[in-house]
Amino acid sequence: MTDLMERIAAAPISWGVDGSPGWRHIMKPDRVMAEMLECGLSATELGTDGFLPNDPDELAEYLAGFGID
């Protein structure tokens, strides 16, 4: 059986990243990704538009820096 942490993904909304008007403080992507890595997560959703890079190559490079797919 696969290790449980290999099957769990996260989402920036778990860190309060939401595109709703008037939403509270939004953390920077570097902090959110670093904390996901610290928690042992290896996959994420993209979050609200513009939170992570839109270009596929740029996105892959950015996430790879945090060991996240």
PDB file of N, CA and C in Angstrom, residues 2-65:
ATOM      1  N   THR A   2       0.452   2.252  -0.721  1.00  0.00           N
ATOM      2  CA  THR A   2       1.187   3.507  -0.823  1.00  0.00           C
ATOM      3  C   THR A   2       1.155   4.252   0.509  1.00  0.00           C
ATOM      4  N   ASP A   3       2.259   4.905   0.813  1.00  0.00           N
ATOM      5  CA  ASP A   3       2.315   5.729   2.005  1.00  0.00           C
ATOM      6  C   ASP A   3       1.207   6.783   1.944  1.00  0.00           C
ATOM      7  N   LEU A   4       0.504   6.978   3.026  1.00  0.00           N
ATOM      8  CA  LEU A   4      -0.626   7.906   3.070  1.00  0.00           C
ATOM      9  C   LEU A   4      -0.246   9.305   2.606  1.00  0.00           C
ATOM     10  N   MET A   5       0.905   9.815   3.010  1.00  0.00           N
ATOM     11  CA  MET A   5       1.292  11.173   2.643  1.00  0.00           C
ATOM     12  C   MET A   5       1.514  11.324   1.138  1.00  0.00           C
ATOM     13  N   GLU A   6       1.772  10.247   0.430  1.00  0.00           N
ATOM     14  CA  GLU A   6       1.915  10.311  -1.025  1.00  0.00           C
ATOM     15  C   GLU A   6       0.566  10.472  -1.703  1.00  0.00           C
ATOM     16  N   ARG A   7      -0.516  10.258  -0.975  1.00  0.00           N
ATOM     17  CA  ARG A   7      -1.859  10.330  -1.557  1.00  0.00           C
ATOM     18  C   ARG A   7      -2.618  11.577  -1.120  1.00  0.00           C
ATOM     19  N   ILE A   8      -2.013  12.426  -0.322  1.00  0.00           N
ATOM     20  CA  ILE A   8      -2.694  13.616   0.186  1.00  0.00           C
ATOM     21  C   ILE A   8      -2.162  14.857  -0.528  1.00  0.00           C
ATOM     22  N   ALA A   9      -3.065  15.672  -0.994  1.00  0.00           N
ATOM     23  CA  ALA A   9      -2.712  16.960  -1.593  1.00  0.00           C
ATOM     24  C   ALA A   9      -3.269  18.065  -0.708  1.00  0.00           C
ATOM     25  N   ALA A  10      -2.840  19.267  -0.961  1.00  0.00           N
ATOM     26  CA  ALA A  10      -3.333  20.416  -0.211  1.00  0.00           C
ATOM     27  C   ALA A  10      -3.886  21.435  -1.199  1.00  0.00           C
ATOM     28  N   ALA A  11      -4.402  22.487  -0.658  1.00  0.00           N
ATOM     29  CA  ALA A  11      -4.889  23.589  -1.476  1.00  0.00           C
ATOM     30  C   ALA A  11      -4.551  24.883  -0.758  1.00  0.00           C
ATOM     31  N   PRO A  12      -4.197  25.921  -1.510  1.00  0.00           N
ATOM     32  CA  PRO A  12      -3.902  27.200  -0.871  1.00  0.00           C
ATOM     33  C   PRO A  12      -5.041  27.717   0.012  1.00  0.00           C
ATOM     34  N   ILE A  13      -6.284  27.337  -0.270  1.00  0.00           N
ATOM     35  CA  ILE A  13      -7.405  27.782   0.568  1.00  0.00           C
ATOM     36  C   ILE A  13      -7.214  27.316   2.015  1.00  0.00           C
ATOM     37  N   SER A  14      -6.512  26.212   2.205  1.00  0.00           N
ATOM     38  CA  SER A  14      -6.243  25.724   3.564  1.00  0.00           C
ATOM     39  C   SER A  14      -5.392  26.716   4.351  1.00  0.00           C
ATOM     40  N   TRP A  15      -4.693  27.592   3.624  1.00  0.00           N
ATOM     41  CA  TRP A  15      -3.864  28.627   4.238  1.00  0.00           C
ATOM     42  C   TRP A  15      -4.544  29.993   4.142  1.00  0.00           C
ATOM     43  N   GLY A  16      -5.817  30.005   3.796  1.00  0.00           N
ATOM     44  CA  GLY A  16      -6.567  31.250   3.736  1.00  0.00           C
ATOM     45  C   GLY A  16      -6.472  31.980   2.410  1.00  0.00           C
ATOM     46  N   VAL A  17      -5.903  31.343   1.392  1.00  0.00           N
ATOM     47  CA  VAL A  17      -5.781  31.984   0.083  1.00  0.00           C
ATOM     48  C   VAL A  17      -7.112  31.826  -0.651  1.00  0.00           C
ATOM     49  N   ASP A  18      -7.801  32.928  -0.837  1.00  0.00           N
ATOM     50  CA  ASP A  18      -9.128  32.915  -1.459  1.00  0.00           C
ATOM     51  C   ASP A  18      -9.283  34.210  -2.252  1.00  0.00           C
ATOM     52  N   GLY A  19      -9.891  34.119  -3.410  1.00  0.00           N
ATOM     53  CA  GLY A  19     -10.048  35.284  -4.255  1.00  0.00           C
ATOM     54  C   GLY A  19     -11.297  36.094  -3.989  1.00  0.00           C
ATOM     55  N   SER A  20     -12.022  35.784  -2.953  1.00  0.00           N
ATOM     56  CA  SER A  20     -13.258  36.504  -2.658  1.00  0.00           C
ATOM     57  C   SER A  20     -12.962  37.959  -2.276  1.00  0.00           C
ATOM     58  N   PRO A  21     -13.760  38.898  -2.805  1.00  0.00           N
ATOM     59  CA  PRO A  21     -13.574  40.298  -2.439  1.00  0.00           C
ATOM     60  C   PRO A  21     -13.665  40.498  -0.925  1.00  0.00           C
ATOM     61  N   GLY A  22     -12.761  41.303  -0.390  1.00  0.00           N
ATOM     62  CA  GLY A  22     -12.772  41.593   1.035  1.00  0.00           C
ATOM     63  C   GLY A  22     -12.198  40.496   1.912  1.00  0.00           C
ATOM     64  N   TRP A  23     -11.632  39.465   1.288  1.00  0.00           N
ATOM     65  CA  TRP A  23     -11.060  38.363   2.064  1.00  0.00           C
ATOM     66  C   TRP A  23      -9.895  38.884   2.884  1.00  0.00           C
ATOM     67  N   ARG A  24      -9.638  38.239   3.995  1.00  0.00           N
ATOM     68  CA  ARG A  24      -8.560  38.680   4.893  1.00  0.00           C
ATOM     69  C   ARG A  24      -7.181  38.585   4.231  1.00  0.00           C
ATOM     70  N   HIS A  25      -6.154  38.861   4.974  1.00  0.00           N
ATOM     71  CA  HIS A  25      -4.767  38.828   4.493  1.00  0.00           C
ATOM     72  C   HIS A  25      -4.486  37.520   3.761  1.00  0.00           C
ATOM     73  N   ILE A  26      -3.841  37.638   2.619  1.00  0.00           N
ATOM     74  CA  ILE A  26      -3.475  36.448   1.848  1.00  0.00           C
ATOM     75  C   ILE A  26      -1.966  36.259   1.936  1.00  0.00           C
ATOM     76  N   MET A  27      -1.555  35.073   2.364  1.00  0.00           N
ATOM     77  CA  MET A  27      -0.129  34.768   2.495  1.00  0.00           C
ATOM     78  C   MET A  27       0.532  34.703   1.125  1.00  0.00           C
ATOM     79  N   LYS A  28       1.809  34.946   1.099  1.00  0.00           N
ATOM     80  CA  LYS A  28       2.603  34.874  -0.118  1.00  0.00           C
ATOM     81  C   LYS A  28       2.776  33.407  -0.534  1.00  0.00           C
ATOM     82  N   PRO A  29       2.847  33.144  -1.842  1.00  0.00           N
ATOM     83  CA  PRO A  29       3.004  31.774  -2.331  1.00  0.00           C
ATOM     84  C   PRO A  29       4.215  31.050  -1.742  1.00  0.00           C
ATOM     85  N   ASP A  30       5.353  31.728  -1.613  1.00  0.00           N
ATOM     86  CA  ASP A  30       6.544  31.060  -1.072  1.00  0.00           C
ATOM     87  C   ASP A  30       6.289  30.518   0.329  1.00  0.00           C
ATOM     88  N   ARG A  31       5.593  31.280   1.148  1.00  0.00           N
ATOM     89  CA  ARG A  31       5.307  30.823   2.509  1.00  0.00           C
ATOM     90  C   ARG A  31       4.354  29.625   2.490  1.00  0.00           C
ATOM     91  N   VAL A  32       3.303  29.716   1.682  1.00  0.00           N
ATOM     92  CA  VAL A  32       2.333  28.623   1.623  1.00  0.00           C
ATOM     93  C   VAL A  32       3.002  27.348   1.134  1.00  0.00           C
ATOM     94  N   MET A  33       3.779  27.436   0.061  1.00  0.00           N
ATOM     95  CA  MET A  33       4.439  26.241  -0.479  1.00  0.00           C
ATOM     96  C   MET A  33       5.451  25.670   0.512  1.00  0.00           C
ATOM     97  N   ALA A  34       6.212  26.545   1.190  1.00  0.00           N
ATOM     98  CA  ALA A  34       7.184  26.078   2.182  1.00  0.00           C
ATOM     99  C   ALA A  34       6.485  25.363   3.336  1.00  0.00           C
ATOM    100  N   GLU A  35       5.348  25.882   3.768  1.00  0.00           N
ATOM    101  CA  GLU A  35       4.623  25.247   4.861  1.00  0.00           C
ATOM    102  C   GLU A  35       3.992  23.923   4.412  1.00  0.00           C
ATOM    103  N   MET A  36       3.543  23.854   3.150  1.00  0.00           N
ATOM    104  CA  MET A  36       3.046  22.572   2.631  1.00  0.00           C
ATOM    105  C   MET A  36       4.163  21.533   2.668  1.00  0.00           C
ATOM    106  N   LEU A  37       5.347  21.938   2.209  1.00  0.00           N
ATOM    107  CA  LEU A  37       6.503  21.044   2.224  1.00  0.00           C
ATOM    108  C   LEU A  37       6.831  20.616   3.650  1.00  0.00           C
ATOM    109  N   GLU A  38       6.806  21.565   4.568  1.00  0.00           N
ATOM    110  CA  GLU A  38       7.099  21.283   5.977  1.00  0.00           C
ATOM    111  C   GLU A  38       6.109  20.272   6.564  1.00  0.00           C
ATOM    112  N   CYS A  39       4.867  20.314   6.081  1.00  0.00           N
ATOM    113  CA  CYS A  39       3.837  19.385   6.548  1.00  0.00           C
ATOM    114  C   CYS A  39       3.973  18.004   5.912  1.00  0.00           C
ATOM    115  N   GLY A  40       4.874  17.883   4.938  1.00  0.00           N
ATOM    116  CA  GLY A  40       5.073  16.604   4.280  1.00  0.00           C
ATOM    117  C   GLY A  40       4.196  16.396   3.053  1.00  0.00           C
ATOM    118  N   LEU A  41       3.546  17.459   2.592  1.00  0.00           N
ATOM    119  CA  LEU A  41       2.679  17.354   1.424  1.00  0.00           C
ATOM    120  C   LEU A  41       3.511  17.429   0.150  1.00  0.00           C
ATOM    121  N   SER A  42       3.060  16.747  -0.888  1.00  0.00           N
ATOM    122  CA  SER A  42       3.827  16.736  -2.137  1.00  0.00           C
ATOM    123  C   SER A  42       2.980  17.100  -3.351  1.00  0.00           C
ATOM    124  N   ALA A  43       1.760  17.566  -3.141  1.00  0.00           N
ATOM    125  CA  ALA A  43       0.890  17.969  -4.247  1.00  0.00           C
ATOM    126  C   ALA A  43      -0.039  19.083  -3.767  1.00  0.00           C
ATOM    127  N   THR A  44      -0.477  19.921  -4.709  1.00  0.00           N
ATOM    128  CA  THR A  44      -1.353  21.025  -4.368  1.00  0.00           C
ATOM    129  C   THR A  44      -2.295  21.353  -5.514  1.00  0.00           C
ATOM    130  N   GLU A  45      -3.364  22.020  -5.182  1.00  0.00           N
ATOM    131  CA  GLU A  45      -4.188  22.671  -6.189  1.00  0.00           C
ATOM    132  C   GLU A  45      -3.545  24.024  -6.476  1.00  0.00           C
ATOM    133  N   LEU A  46      -4.012  24.707  -7.519  1.00  0.00           N
ATOM    134  CA  LEU A  46      -3.383  25.968  -7.908  1.00  0.00           C
ATOM    135  C   LEU A  46      -3.816  27.168  -7.087  1.00  0.00           C
ATOM    136  N   GLY A  47      -4.964  27.085  -6.448  1.00  0.00           N
ATOM    137  CA  GLY A  47      -5.452  28.232  -5.699  1.00  0.00           C
ATOM    138  C   GLY A  47      -6.138  29.230  -6.610  1.00  0.00           C
ATOM    139  N   THR A  48      -6.395  30.389  -6.086  1.00  0.00           N
ATOM    140  CA  THR A  48      -7.086  31.438  -6.824  1.00  0.00           C
ATOM    141  C   THR A  48      -6.256  31.917  -8.013  1.00  0.00           C
ATOM    142  N   ASP A  49      -6.927  32.448  -9.038  1.00  0.00           N
ATOM    143  CA  ASP A  49      -6.245  32.930 -10.239  1.00  0.00           C
ATOM    144  C   ASP A  49      -5.115  33.881  -9.885  1.00  0.00           C
ATOM    145  N   GLY A  50      -3.939  33.599 -10.417  1.00  0.00           N
ATOM    146  CA  GLY A  50      -2.785  34.454 -10.213  1.00  0.00           C
ATOM    147  C   GLY A  50      -1.968  34.163  -8.971  1.00  0.00           C
ATOM    148  N   PHE A  51      -2.430  33.263  -8.115  1.00  0.00           N
ATOM    149  CA  PHE A  51      -1.654  32.951  -6.908  1.00  0.00           C
ATOM    150  C   PHE A  51      -0.341  32.265  -7.285  1.00  0.00           C
ATOM    151  N   LEU A  52      -0.434  31.283  -8.182  1.00  0.00           N
ATOM    152  CA  LEU A  52       0.744  30.599  -8.690  1.00  0.00           C
ATOM    153  C   LEU A  52       0.895  30.952 -10.169  1.00  0.00           C
ATOM    154  N   PRO A  53       2.089  30.763 -10.737  1.00  0.00           N
ATOM    155  CA  PRO A  53       2.297  31.101 -12.148  1.00  0.00           C
ATOM    156  C   PRO A  53       1.302  30.391 -13.071  1.00  0.00           C
ATOM    157  N   ASN A  54       0.878  31.086 -14.124  1.00  0.00           N
ATOM    158  CA  ASN A  54      -0.051  30.505 -15.094  1.00  0.00           C
ATOM    159  C   ASN A  54       0.654  29.722 -16.194  1.00  0.00           C
ATOM    160  N   ASP A  55       1.873  30.111 -16.523  1.00  0.00           N
ATOM    161  CA  ASP A  55       2.629  29.419 -17.563  1.00  0.00           C
ATOM    162  C   ASP A  55       3.019  28.026 -17.060  1.00  0.00           C
ATOM    163  N   PRO A  56       2.689  26.963 -17.819  1.00  0.00           N
ATOM    164  CA  PRO A  56       2.967  25.601 -17.344  1.00  0.00           C
ATOM    165  C   PRO A  56       4.430  25.336 -17.002  1.00  0.00           C
ATOM    166  N   ASP A  57       5.350  25.829 -17.831  1.00  0.00           N
ATOM    167  CA  ASP A  57       6.772  25.594 -17.557  1.00  0.00           C
ATOM    168  C   ASP A  57       7.232  26.349 -16.319  1.00  0.00           C
ATOM    169  N   GLU A  58       6.790  27.596 -16.196  1.00  0.00           N
ATOM    170  CA  GLU A  58       7.137  28.410 -15.026  1.00  0.00           C
ATOM    171  C   GLU A  58       6.541  27.798 -13.752  1.00  0.00           C
ATOM    172  N   LEU A  59       5.299  27.327 -13.853  1.00  0.00           N
ATOM    173  CA  LEU A  59       4.641  26.689 -12.708  1.00  0.00           C
ATOM    174  C   LEU A  59       5.392  25.436 -12.280  1.00  0.00           C
ATOM    175  N   ALA A  60       5.734  24.579 -13.243  1.00  0.00           N
ATOM    176  CA  ALA A  60       6.451  23.338 -12.928  1.00  0.00           C
ATOM    177  C   ALA A  60       7.789  23.636 -12.251  1.00  0.00           C
ATOM    178  N   GLU A  61       8.498  24.630 -12.753  1.00  0.00           N
ATOM    179  CA  GLU A  61       9.784  25.001 -12.155  1.00  0.00           C
ATOM    180  C   GLU A  61       9.607  25.542 -10.741  1.00  0.00           C
ATOM    181  N   TYR A  62       8.591  26.382 -10.556  1.00  0.00           N
ATOM    182  CA  TYR A  62       8.334  26.955  -9.233  1.00  0.00           C
ATOM    183  C   TYR A  62       8.004  25.862  -8.221  1.00  0.00           C
ATOM    184  N   LEU A  63       7.064  24.995  -8.571  1.00  0.00           N
ATOM    185  CA  LEU A  63       6.661  23.931  -7.647  1.00  0.00           C
ATOM    186  C   LEU A  63       7.783  22.942  -7.375  1.00  0.00           C
ATOM    187  N   ALA A  64       8.586  22.658  -8.401  1.00  0.00           N
ATOM    188  CA  ALA A  64       9.703  21.735  -8.208  1.00  0.00           C
ATOM    189  C   ALA A  64      10.677  22.241  -7.158  1.00  0.00           C
ATOM    190  N   GLY A  65      10.784  23.561  -7.030  1.00  0.00           N
ATOM    191  CA  GLY A  65      11.654  24.145  -6.008  1.00  0.00           C
ATOM    192  C   GLY A  65      11.200  23.809  -4.596  1.00  0.00           C
TER     193      GLY A  65
END
